[in-house]
Amino acid sequence: MSDFSGVSLKGKTAIVTGASRGIGAGIAILLAKRGANIVVNHVSEGSKKRAQAVVDEITKIGTKAVLCQADVSTLDDFSKIVDAALKISETGKIDILVHNAAAGLEANLLDTTPDFYTTHFDCNVRGPIFLTKEIIPHIARGGRVVFISSAGARLGVAGQTVYAATKAADEALVRVWAKEFGHSHGITVNCVNPGPVATDQWFQSNEQFLKDMQPLIESTPAAPRVGEVDDIAPLVAFLCSDDARWVTGSCLSANGGLYN
Ligand SMILES: NC(=O)c1ccc[n+]([C@@H]2O[C@H](COP(=O)([O-])OP(=O)(O)OC[C@H]3O[C@@H](n4cnc5c(N)ncnc54)[C@H](OP(=O)(O)O)[C@@H]3O)[C@@H](O)[C@H]2O)c1
């Protein structure tokens, strides 16, 4: 008989930041399909309906979901996220934290302002650092922290001075925290590193950037196309599972072989 128990997330409680749309929504729904209860986080008022639709879809799947509007750039908002997770937890613990929300605008170095820098670093680096710190006391042994990084961290894409630096910082955090929280807490910390994915973030890129990226996309070894949310979410679900217990401090490339 088939045994898929190693990939089951039944009864786990997961927080997915930025889960109203795009990759985060795909991750939230897939983790729910594997049995997890989900905190569906988003930030903007305009996304409330989309985030609620994700919650409704999860409820239909049959696990618990709660909407949590909170800004990962704002430290004072973190208690809302923790409280939401504890409210739906079946064990009083939190099992999975997926750092997916990110600011991802392009700017060449010469157009980069201190405000642009701060907005991106607050959302992509400071937020995950202090949200993780807040959540660690509540994470169960066997817990999982997964970051969504980006090709930008390693590929060297023009126009991504600040964004690339934030994502490289996230990849560094994964390696450090794997060591800090392995023996002490039994937690694994990993990241999934997508190439271009067809979401709002990709389509909001300026025309020149999309044009410059076209040759790279056509050279993608697995297929000459941008990635889809469904190319990324299963890797996150795997890293959250018991089957992935021996994987920590690693970065799983989800980019059709563009680079490793
Ligand atoms: N798309 C790509 O080509 C690509 C490639 C590589 C890596 N990635 C990474 O994949 C992740 C998801 O990207 P995506 O393309 O799915 O993005 P997206 O479609 O633009 O969605 C962004 C999500 O993040 C949320 N968010 C943004 N700022 C937030 C904040 N301060 N606090 C809480 N939530 C916030 C948004 O909430 P609202 O809806 O409320 O605004 C939304 O749910 C990001 O880490 C991104 O860097 C994307």
mmCIF file of N, CA and C in Angstrom, residues 65-163:
data_model
loop_
_atom_site.group_PDB
_atom_site.id
_atom_site.type_symbol
_atom_site.label_atom_id
_atom_site.label_comp_id
_atom_site.label_asym_id
_atom_site.label_seq_id
_atom_site.Cartn_x
_atom_site.Cartn_y
_atom_site.Cartn_z
ATOM 1 N N ALA A 65 -8.527 28.062 8.511
ATOM 2 C CA ALA A 65 -7.757 29.182 7.971
ATOM 3 C C ALA A 65 -8.233 30.458 8.632
ATOM 4 N N VAL A 66 -7.302 31.375 8.837
ATOM 5 C CA VAL A 66 -7.675 32.659 9.419
ATOM 6 C C VAL A 66 -6.966 33.767 8.649
ATOM 7 N N LEU A 67 -7.744 34.813 8.388
ATOM 8 C CA LEU A 67 -7.219 35.976 7.674
ATOM 9 C C LEU A 67 -6.446 36.839 8.662
ATOM 10 N N CYS A 68 -5.288 37.327 8.268
ATOM 11 C CA CYS A 68 -4.533 38.190 9.180
ATOM 12 C C CYS A 68 -3.880 39.318 8.401
ATOM 13 N N GLN A 69 -4.509 40.492 8.484
ATOM 14 C CA GLN A 69 -3.939 41.663 7.816
ATOM 15 C C GLN A 69 -2.866 42.249 8.737
ATOM 16 N N ALA A 70 -1.631 42.168 8.320
ATOM 17 C CA ALA A 70 -0.524 42.659 9.149
ATOM 18 C C ALA A 70 0.650 42.947 8.226
ATOM 19 N N ASP A 71 1.400 43.972 8.582
ATOM 20 C CA ASP A 71 2.521 44.404 7.753
ATOM 21 C C ASP A 71 3.822 43.802 8.296
ATOM 22 N N VAL A 72 4.495 42.996 7.500
ATOM 23 C CA VAL A 72 5.722 42.367 8.020
ATOM 24 C C VAL A 72 6.868 43.376 8.174
ATOM 25 N N SER A 73 6.658 44.592 7.685
ATOM 26 C CA SER A 73 7.659 45.646 7.911
ATOM 27 C C SER A 73 7.459 46.344 9.254
ATOM 28 N N THR A 74 6.362 46.046 9.924
ATOM 29 C CA THR A 74 5.997 46.780 11.144
ATOM 30 C C THR A 74 6.049 45.845 12.346
ATOM 31 N N LEU A 75 7.033 46.032 13.193
ATOM 32 C CA LEU A 75 7.236 45.094 14.294
ATOM 33 C C LEU A 75 6.003 45.004 15.199
ATOM 34 N N ASP A 76 5.297 46.115 15.343
ATOM 35 C CA ASP A 76 4.123 46.123 16.226
ATOM 36 C C ASP A 76 2.990 45.231 15.703
ATOM 37 N N ASP A 77 3.052 44.851 14.418
ATOM 38 C CA ASP A 77 1.980 44.017 13.845
ATOM 39 C C ASP A 77 2.197 42.527 14.132
ATOM 40 N N PHE A 78 3.377 42.168 14.653
ATOM 41 C CA PHE A 78 3.695 40.742 14.729
ATOM 42 C C PHE A 78 2.822 39.972 15.714
ATOM 43 N N SER A 79 2.400 40.663 16.772
ATOM 44 C CA SER A 79 1.564 39.955 17.754
ATOM 45 C C SER A 79 0.254 39.499 17.102
ATOM 46 N N LYS A 80 -0.226 40.258 16.092
ATOM 47 C CA LYS A 80 -1.465 39.841 15.396
ATOM 48 C C LYS A 80 -1.244 38.497 14.707
ATOM 49 N N ILE A 81 -0.055 38.339 14.113
ATOM 50 C CA ILE A 81 0.237 37.107 13.365
ATOM 51 C C ILE A 81 0.362 35.923 14.338
ATOM 52 N N VAL A 82 1.077 36.149 15.433
ATOM 53 C CA VAL A 82 1.246 35.077 16.429
ATOM 54 C C VAL A 82 -0.116 34.696 17.019
ATOM 55 N N ASP A 83 -0.901 35.706 17.398
ATOM 56 C CA ASP A 83 -2.215 35.424 18.003
ATOM 57 C C ASP A 83 -3.107 34.640 17.035
ATOM 58 N N ALA A 84 -3.073 35.036 15.751
ATOM 59 C CA ALA A 84 -3.913 34.353 14.752
ATOM 60 C C ALA A 84 -3.506 32.879 14.665
ATOM 61 N N ALA A 85 -2.202 32.626 14.695
ATOM 62 C CA ALA A 85 -1.730 31.231 14.577
ATOM 63 C C ALA A 85 -2.133 30.422 15.810
ATOM 64 N N LEU A 86 -1.967 31.017 16.974
ATOM 65 C CA LEU A 86 -2.292 30.258 18.199
ATOM 66 C C LEU A 86 -3.792 29.984 18.285
ATOM 67 N N LYS A 87 -4.571 30.893 17.681
ATOM 68 C CA LYS A 87 -6.035 30.726 17.698
ATOM 69 C C LYS A 87 -6.474 29.477 16.914
ATOM 70 N N ILE A 88 -5.767 29.183 15.821
ATOM 71 C CA ILE A 88 -6.197 28.024 15.016
ATOM 72 C C ILE A 88 -5.374 26.763 15.328
ATOM 73 N N SER A 89 -4.361 26.916 16.186
ATOM 74 C CA SER A 89 -3.498 25.758 16.469
ATOM 75 C C SER A 89 -4.243 24.694 17.274
ATOM 76 N N GLU A 90 -4.032 23.443 16.882
ATOM 77 C CA GLU A 90 -4.670 22.335 17.608
ATOM 78 C C GLU A 90 -3.813 21.890 18.787
ATOM 79 N N THR A 91 -2.553 22.389 18.845
ATOM 80 C CA THR A 91 -1.611 21.898 19.861
ATOM 81 C C THR A 91 -1.088 23.010 20.768
ATOM 82 N N GLY A 92 -1.472 24.257 20.480
ATOM 83 C CA GLY A 92 -0.907 25.384 21.228
ATOM 84 C C GLY A 92 0.464 25.783 20.703
ATOM 85 N N LYS A 93 0.881 25.140 19.613
ATOM 86 C CA LYS A 93 2.196 25.427 19.026
ATOM 87 C C LYS A 93 2.030 25.867 17.570
ATOM 88 N N ILE A 94 3.078 26.471 17.044
ATOM 89 C CA ILE A 94 3.138 26.830 15.623
ATOM 90 C C ILE A 94 4.194 25.906 15.005
ATOM 91 N N ASP A 95 3.899 25.352 13.825
ATOM 92 C CA ASP A 95 4.812 24.371 13.224
ATOM 93 C C ASP A 95 5.606 24.906 12.047
ATOM 94 N N ILE A 96 4.990 25.815 11.288
ATOM 95 C CA ILE A 96 5.593 26.204 10.005
ATOM 96 C C ILE A 96 5.492 27.717 9.833
ATOM 97 N N LEU A 97 6.603 28.319 9.452
ATOM 98 C CA LEU A 97 6.608 29.760 9.155
ATOM 99 C C LEU A 97 7.210 29.938 7.768
ATOM 100 N N VAL A 98 6.405 30.438 6.840
ATOM 101 C CA VAL A 98 6.901 30.663 5.479
ATOM 102 C C VAL A 98 7.029 32.173 5.254
ATOM 103 N N HIS A 99 8.274 32.629 5.101
ATOM 104 C CA HIS A 99 8.545 34.038 4.818
ATOM 105 C C HIS A 99 8.451 34.232 3.306
ATOM 106 N N ASN A 100 7.259 34.581 2.852
ATOM 107 C CA ASN A 100 7.041 34.750 1.415
ATOM 108 C C ASN A 100 6.863 36.223 1.026
ATOM 109 N N ALA A 101 6.204 37.013 1.892
ATOM 110 C CA ALA A 101 5.933 38.422 1.551
ATOM 111 C C ALA A 101 7.240 39.151 1.287
ATOM 112 N N ALA A 102 7.243 39.971 0.252
ATOM 113 C CA ALA A 102 8.459 40.749 -0.022
ATOM 114 C C ALA A 102 8.114 41.969 -0.848
ATOM 115 N N ALA A 103 8.926 43.000 -0.688
ATOM 116 C CA ALA A 103 8.887 44.130 -1.608
ATOM 117 C C ALA A 103 9.873 43.799 -2.714
ATOM 118 N N GLY A 104 9.478 44.051 -3.971
ATOM 119 C CA GLY A 104 10.338 43.602 -5.074
ATOM 120 C C GLY A 104 10.333 44.530 -6.260
ATOM 121 N N LEU A 105 10.600 45.820 -6.004
ATOM 122 C CA LEU A 105 10.647 46.765 -7.121
ATOM 123 C C LEU A 105 12.069 46.851 -7.672
ATOM 124 N N GLU A 106 12.154 47.252 -8.949
ATOM 125 C CA GLU A 106 13.483 47.425 -9.545
ATOM 126 C C GLU A 106 13.931 48.870 -9.425
ATOM 127 N N ALA A 107 15.229 49.050 -9.240
ATOM 128 C CA ALA A 107 15.838 50.386 -9.365
ATOM 129 C C ALA A 107 17.325 50.185 -9.584
ATOM 130 N N ASN A 108 17.858 50.847 -10.603
ATOM 131 C CA ASN A 108 19.311 50.830 -10.774
ATOM 132 C C ASN A 108 19.951 51.541 -9.600
ATOM 133 N N LEU A 109 21.216 51.265 -9.350
ATOM 134 C CA LEU A 109 21.906 51.908 -8.226
ATOM 135 C C LEU A 109 21.748 53.424 -8.278
ATOM 136 N N LEU A 110 21.888 54.000 -9.488
ATOM 137 C CA LEU A 110 21.877 55.463 -9.568
ATOM 138 C C LEU A 110 20.497 56.050 -9.252
ATOM 139 N N ASP A 111 19.459 55.218 -9.294
ATOM 140 C CA ASP A 111 18.108 55.696 -8.944
ATOM 141 C C ASP A 111 17.711 55.280 -7.532
ATOM 142 N N THR A 112 18.599 54.589 -6.842
ATOM 143 C CA THR A 112 18.233 54.054 -5.524
ATOM 144 C C THR A 112 18.307 55.150 -4.464
ATOM 145 N N THR A 113 17.224 55.273 -3.707
ATOM 146 C CA THR A 113 17.175 56.276 -2.633
ATOM 147 C C THR A 113 17.218 55.560 -1.285
ATOM 148 N N PRO A 114 17.564 56.281 -0.228
ATOM 149 C CA PRO A 114 17.533 55.669 1.097
ATOM 150 C C PRO A 114 16.134 55.123 1.455
ATOM 151 N N ASP A 115 15.084 55.821 1.026
ATOM 152 C CA ASP A 115 13.725 55.333 1.335
ATOM 153 C C ASP A 115 13.442 53.991 0.661
ATOM 154 N N PHE A 116 13.868 53.885 -0.610
ATOM 155 C CA PHE A 116 13.682 52.641 -1.362
ATOM 156 C C PHE A 116 14.419 51.501 -0.649
ATOM 157 N N TYR A 117 15.649 51.814 -0.226
ATOM 158 C CA TYR A 117 16.461 50.829 0.510
ATOM 159 C C TYR A 117 15.716 50.382 1.780
ATOM 160 N N THR A 118 15.246 51.364 2.544
ATOM 161 C CA THR A 118 14.619 51.045 3.834
ATOM 162 C C THR A 118 13.349 50.234 3.642
ATOM 163 N N THR A 119 12.532 50.622 2.670
ATOM 164 C CA THR A 119 11.280 49.891 2.435
ATOM 165 C C THR A 119 11.568 48.420 2.155
ATOM 166 N N HIS A 120 12.565 48.173 1.288
ATOM 167 C CA HIS A 120 12.860 46.788 0.910
ATOM 168 C C HIS A 120 13.509 46.011 2.047
ATOM 169 N N PHE A 121 14.473 46.630 2.717
ATOM 170 C CA PHE A 121 15.132 45.898 3.809
ATOM 171 C C PHE A 121 14.188 45.669 4.991
ATOM 172 N N ASP A 122 13.317 46.640 5.270
ATOM 173 C CA ASP A 122 12.384 46.445 6.390
ATOM 174 C C ASP A 122 11.447 45.272 6.127
ATOM 175 N N CYS A 123 10.978 45.177 4.881
ATOM 176 C CA CYS A 123 10.016 44.122 4.548
ATOM 177 C C CYS A 123 10.707 42.768 4.369
ATOM 178 N N ASN A 124 11.834 42.749 3.696
ATOM 179 C CA ASN A 124 12.428 41.473 3.258
ATOM 180 C C ASN A 124 13.445 40.893 4.242
ATOM 181 N N VAL A 125 13.988 41.748 5.112
ATOM 182 C CA VAL A 125 15.050 41.254 6.016
ATOM 183 C C VAL A 125 14.695 41.525 7.485
ATOM 184 N N ARG A 126 14.460 42.798 7.822
ATOM 185 C CA ARG A 126 14.155 43.101 9.225
ATOM 186 C C ARG A 126 12.885 42.366 9.672
ATOM 187 N N GLY A 127 11.858 42.378 8.778
ATOM 188 C CA GLY A 127 10.592 41.703 9.106
ATOM 189 C C GLY A 127 10.800 40.234 9.430
ATOM 190 N N PRO A 128 11.383 39.459 8.494
ATOM 191 C CA PRO A 128 11.615 38.028 8.792
ATOM 192 C C PRO A 128 12.480 37.788 10.026
ATOM 193 N N ILE A 129 13.488 38.634 10.252
ATOM 194 C CA ILE A 129 14.334 38.427 11.436
ATOM 195 C C ILE A 129 13.485 38.539 12.704
ATOM 196 N N PHE A 130 12.746 39.620 12.828
ATOM 197 C CA PHE A 130 12.056 39.834 14.106
ATOM 198 C C PHE A 130 10.754 39.039 14.210
ATOM 199 N N LEU A 131 10.150 38.700 13.061
ATOM 200 C CA LEU A 131 8.969 37.822 13.127
ATOM 201 C C LEU A 131 9.408 36.421 13.577
ATOM 202 N N THR A 132 10.533 35.959 13.037
ATOM 203 C CA THR A 132 11.029 34.641 13.460
ATOM 204 C C THR A 132 11.353 34.663 14.949
ATOM 205 N N LYS A 133 11.995 35.741 15.387
ATOM 206 C CA LYS A 133 12.356 35.846 16.812
ATOM 207 C C LYS A 133 11.100 35.748 17.693
ATOM 208 N N GLU A 134 10.033 36.382 17.225
ATOM 209 C CA GLU A 134 8.772 36.390 17.983
ATOM 210 C C GLU A 134 8.122 34.993 18.000
ATOM 211 N N ILE A 135 8.357 34.249 16.907
ATOM 212 C CA ILE A 135 7.657 32.975 16.757
ATOM 213 C C ILE A 135 8.431 31.803 17.363
ATOM 214 N N ILE A 136 9.748 31.915 17.418
ATOM 215 C CA ILE A 136 10.571 30.799 17.914
ATOM 216 C C ILE A 136 10.065 30.219 19.248
ATOM 217 N N PRO A 137 9.702 31.033 20.218
ATOM 218 C CA PRO A 137 9.247 30.422 21.482
ATOM 219 C C PRO A 137 7.983 29.564 21.333
ATOM 220 N N HIS A 138 7.268 29.756 20.215
ATOM 221 C CA HIS A 138 6.013 29.018 20.016
ATOM 222 C C HIS A 138 6.171 27.844 19.053
ATOM 223 N N ILE A 139 7.352 27.709 18.426
ATOM 224 C CA ILE A 139 7.494 26.654 17.403
ATOM 225 C C ILE A 139 7.710 25.299 18.062
ATOM 226 N N ALA A 140 6.999 24.328 17.515
ATOM 227 C CA ALA A 140 7.128 22.952 18.006
ATOM 228 C C ALA A 140 8.471 22.370 17.563
ATOM 229 N N ARG A 141 8.978 21.356 18.293
ATOM 230 C CA ARG A 141 10.126 20.595 17.772
ATOM 231 C C ARG A 141 9.687 19.971 16.460
ATOM 232 N N GLY A 142 10.584 19.885 15.518
ATOM 233 C CA GLY A 142 10.189 19.421 14.175
ATOM 234 C C GLY A 142 9.625 20.565 13.342
ATOM 235 N N GLY A 143 9.723 21.783 13.876
ATOM 236 C CA GLY A 143 9.183 22.950 13.161
ATOM 237 C C GLY A 143 9.990 23.290 11.915
ATOM 238 N N ARG A 144 9.384 24.129 11.095
ATOM 239 C CA ARG A 144 9.983 24.472 9.809
ATOM 240 C C ARG A 144 9.916 25.979 9.567
ATOM 241 N N VAL A 145 11.037 26.537 9.113
ATOM 242 C CA VAL A 145 11.034 27.921 8.624
ATOM 243 C C VAL A 145 11.511 27.867 7.175
ATOM 244 N N VAL A 146 10.729 28.449 6.286
ATOM 245 C CA VAL A 146 11.098 28.442 4.859
ATOM 246 C C VAL A 146 11.032 29.870 4.332
ATOM 247 N N PHE A 147 12.089 30.292 3.691
ATOM 248 C CA PHE A 147 12.112 31.596 3.020
ATOM 249 C C PHE A 147 11.866 31.407 1.525
ATOM 250 N N ILE A 148 11.196 32.383 0.916
ATOM 251 C CA ILE A 148 11.173 32.423 -0.545
ATOM 252 C C ILE A 148 12.209 33.472 -0.954
ATOM 253 N N SER A 149 13.297 32.979 -1.520
ATOM 254 C CA SER A 149 14.354 33.877 -1.975
ATOM 255 C C SER A 149 14.067 34.281 -3.415
ATOM 256 N N SER A 150 15.088 34.494 -4.199
ATOM 257 C CA SER A 150 14.878 34.869 -5.602
ATOM 258 C C SER A 150 16.161 34.633 -6.390
ATOM 259 N N ALA A 151 15.969 34.394 -7.687
ATOM 260 C CA ALA A 151 17.111 34.302 -8.600
ATOM 261 C C ALA A 151 18.027 35.509 -8.430
ATOM 262 N N GLY A 152 17.402 36.648 -8.113
ATOM 263 C CA GLY A 152 18.159 37.897 -7.970
ATOM 264 C C GLY A 152 19.272 37.801 -6.946
ATOM 265 N N ALA A 153 19.147 36.911 -5.979
ATOM 266 C CA ALA A 153 20.161 36.799 -4.928
ATOM 267 C C ALA A 153 21.510 36.395 -5.494
ATOM 268 N N ARG A 154 21.506 35.631 -6.608
ATOM 269 C CA ARG A 154 22.779 35.076 -7.093
ATOM 270 C C ARG A 154 23.066 35.351 -8.558
ATOM 271 N N LEU A 155 22.008 35.713 -9.297
ATOM 272 C CA LEU A 155 22.175 35.765 -10.757
ATOM 273 C C LEU A 155 22.852 37.056 -11.213
ATOM 274 N N GLY A 156 22.694 38.133 -10.434
ATOM 275 C CA GLY A 156 23.243 39.421 -10.856
ATOM 276 C C GLY A 156 22.396 40.017 -11.962
ATOM 277 N N VAL A 157 21.183 40.457 -11.610
ATOM 278 C CA VAL A 157 20.277 41.033 -12.602
ATOM 279 C C VAL A 157 20.328 42.557 -12.466
ATOM 280 N N ALA A 158 20.624 43.249 -13.579
ATOM 281 C CA ALA A 158 20.682 44.713 -13.537
ATOM 282 C C ALA A 158 19.344 45.261 -13.058
ATOM 283 N N GLY A 159 19.379 46.260 -12.204
ATOM 284 C CA GLY A 159 18.144 46.875 -11.699
ATOM 285 C C GLY A 159 17.723 46.306 -10.355
ATOM 286 N N GLN A 160 18.508 45.366 -9.817
ATOM 287 C CA GLN A 160 18.072 44.722 -8.565
ATOM 288 C C GLN A 160 19.058 44.951 -7.415
ATOM 289 N N THR A 161 19.718 46.117 -7.403
ATOM 290 C CA THR A 161 20.705 46.393 -6.338
ATOM 291 C C THR A 161 20.155 46.048 -4.959
ATOM 292 N N VAL A 162 19.034 46.632 -4.609
ATOM 293 C CA VAL A 162 18.533 46.481 -3.241
ATOM 294 C C VAL A 162 17.802 45.148 -3.080
ATOM 295 N N TYR A 163 16.928 44.826 -4.024
ATOM 296 C CA TYR A 163 16.160 43.572 -3.939
ATOM 297 C C TYR A 163 17.108 42.368 -3.839
#
